[in-house]
Short mmCIF file of C-alpha atoms in Angstrom, two decimals:
data_model
loop_
_atom_site.label_atom_id
_atom_site.label_comp_id
_atom_site.label_asym_id
_atom_site.label_seq_id
_atom_site.Cartn_x
_atom_site.Cartn_y
_atom_site.Cartn_z
CA MET S 23 -62.74 35.08 -73.78
CA ARG S 24 -61.78 31.95 -72.74
CA GLN S 25 -57.34 32.50 -73.30
CA ARG S 26 -57.80 35.63 -71.94
CA MET S 27 -59.29 34.68 -68.23
CA ALA S 28 -56.92 31.38 -68.12
CA LYS S 29 -53.43 33.75 -68.76
CA ILE S 30 -55.83 36.30 -66.17
CA LEU S 31 -55.63 33.17 -64.00
CA LYS S 32 -51.47 32.02 -64.69
CA SER S 33 -50.34 35.75 -63.88
CA LEU S 34 -52.58 35.89 -60.75
CA GLY S 35 -50.71 32.04 -60.05
CA VAL S 36 -47.23 33.68 -60.60
CA LEU S 37 -48.57 36.90 -58.52
CA PHE S 38 -50.09 34.48 -55.26
CA THR S 39 -46.55 31.96 -55.76
CA ALA S 40 -44.05 35.19 -55.34
CA CYS S 41 -45.89 36.41 -52.29
CA GLY S 42 -46.08 33.65 -50.30
CA ALA S 43 -42.86 32.81 -51.15
CA MET S 44 -42.25 35.57 -49.76
CA GLY S 45 -43.88 34.70 -47.05
CA PHE S 46 -41.98 31.29 -46.18
CA VAL S 47 -38.94 32.94 -45.20
CA PRO S 48 -40.58 35.70 -41.94
CA THR S 49 -43.23 32.16 -40.71
CA ILE S 50 -39.84 29.80 -40.85
CA LEU S 51 -37.67 32.80 -39.49
CA LEU S 52 -40.32 33.33 -36.97
CA PHE S 53 -40.85 30.04 -35.52
CA ILE S 54 -37.10 29.73 -34.97
CA PHE S 55 -37.34 32.91 -33.44
CA LEU S 56 -40.35 32.62 -30.40
CA ASN S 57 -39.70 28.44 -30.21
CA GLY S 58 -43.06 27.96 -31.36
CA SER S 59 -46.05 29.39 -33.74
CA ALA S 60 -49.30 31.41 -32.72
CA ILE S 61 -51.31 28.90 -35.41
CA GLY S 62 -50.31 25.89 -32.10
CA GLY S 63 -50.65 28.90 -29.56
CA ALA S 64 -53.14 30.05 -27.22
CA VAL S 65 -54.31 33.19 -25.45
CA ILE S 66 -55.32 32.42 -22.30
CA ASP S 67 -56.10 35.35 -19.82
CA GLU S 68 -54.74 37.78 -22.07
CA ARG S 69 -51.17 35.98 -22.09
CA TYR S 70 -50.20 34.99 -25.16
CA PHE S 71 -48.65 31.82 -26.24
CA VAL S 72 -46.70 30.13 -29.04
CA CYS S 73 -46.49 26.75 -29.17
CA GLY S 74 -44.22 24.49 -30.78
CA ARG S 75 -42.29 21.57 -30.59
CA GLU S 76 -40.54 21.86 -27.64
CA GLY S 77 -43.42 22.84 -25.89
CA CYS S 78 -45.32 26.13 -25.25
CA SER S 79 -44.04 29.84 -23.99
CA GLU S 80 -44.71 33.01 -23.16
CA VAL S 81 -44.61 35.58 -25.73
CA TRP S 82 -44.59 39.77 -25.70
CA PRO S 83 -48.33 40.25 -28.11
CA VAL S 84 -47.62 41.83 -30.46
CA PHE S 85 -45.10 39.06 -31.30
CA TYR S 86 -47.74 36.73 -31.14
CA HIS S 87 -50.31 38.72 -33.74
CA ILE S 88 -46.87 39.53 -35.78
CA SER S 89 -46.51 35.46 -36.10
CA TRP S 90 -50.30 34.92 -36.40
CA TYR S 91 -50.72 37.25 -39.34
CA VAL S 92 -47.73 36.19 -41.08
CA HIS S 93 -48.93 32.92 -41.40
CA THR S 94 -52.10 33.57 -42.29
CA PHE S 95 -50.59 35.48 -44.92
CA THR S 96 -48.53 32.29 -46.19
CA PHE S 97 -50.77 30.15 -46.03
CA SER S 98 -53.90 32.33 -47.92
CA ALA S 99 -51.56 33.40 -51.08
CA PHE S 100 -50.09 29.84 -51.09
CA PHE S 101 -54.12 28.74 -51.35
CA ALA S 102 -54.70 30.82 -53.60
CA MET S 103 -52.35 30.27 -56.16
CA LEU S 104 -52.88 26.72 -56.08
CA CYS S 105 -56.65 27.91 -57.00
CA CYS S 106 -55.85 30.07 -59.58
CA PHE S 107 -53.51 27.44 -61.00
CA LEU S 108 -56.44 24.85 -61.22
CA GLY S 109 -58.71 27.22 -62.44
CA HIS S 110 -56.43 28.10 -66.14
CA ASP S 111 -56.49 24.87 -66.33
CA LEU S 112 -59.07 23.78 -66.10
CA LEU S 113 -60.57 26.51 -68.15
CA LEU S 114 -57.31 25.00 -70.80
CA ARG S 115 -59.08 21.56 -70.95
CA ARG S 116 -55.79 19.97 -69.18
CA LEU S 117 -56.65 19.19 -65.98
CA THR S 118 -58.50 15.63 -66.86
CA PHE S 119 -60.54 13.63 -64.47
CA PRO S 120 -60.28 9.19 -64.67
CA LYS S 121 -63.48 8.36 -65.74
CA GLY S 122 -63.68 5.89 -63.91
CA PRO S 123 -67.18 2.82 -63.97
CA PRO S 124 -70.70 4.29 -64.31
CA LEU S 125 -72.71 4.17 -60.72
CA SER S 126 -75.24 2.18 -60.62
#
């Protein structure tokens, strides 16, 4: 059972890695195209701003939302990938933690 669960987690990790990699290219292209990101942006009085190193620029709401969703999807996929691979290694007991001195 443990081997099967580890195999499922590894397969999910590969799937999430592929999803994260596919989302990474649009994330970079949107950042270059919009001169910033909605993750660092803001909505002020129904005006949408994306922010980057050079400052903030106002964009249409649709670009703000696309940027936000693509970034969120990419970060979530990479986080899920990390959790799946760590779970896989923990199930197979490949991941060990160093033993330190006993706590007193």
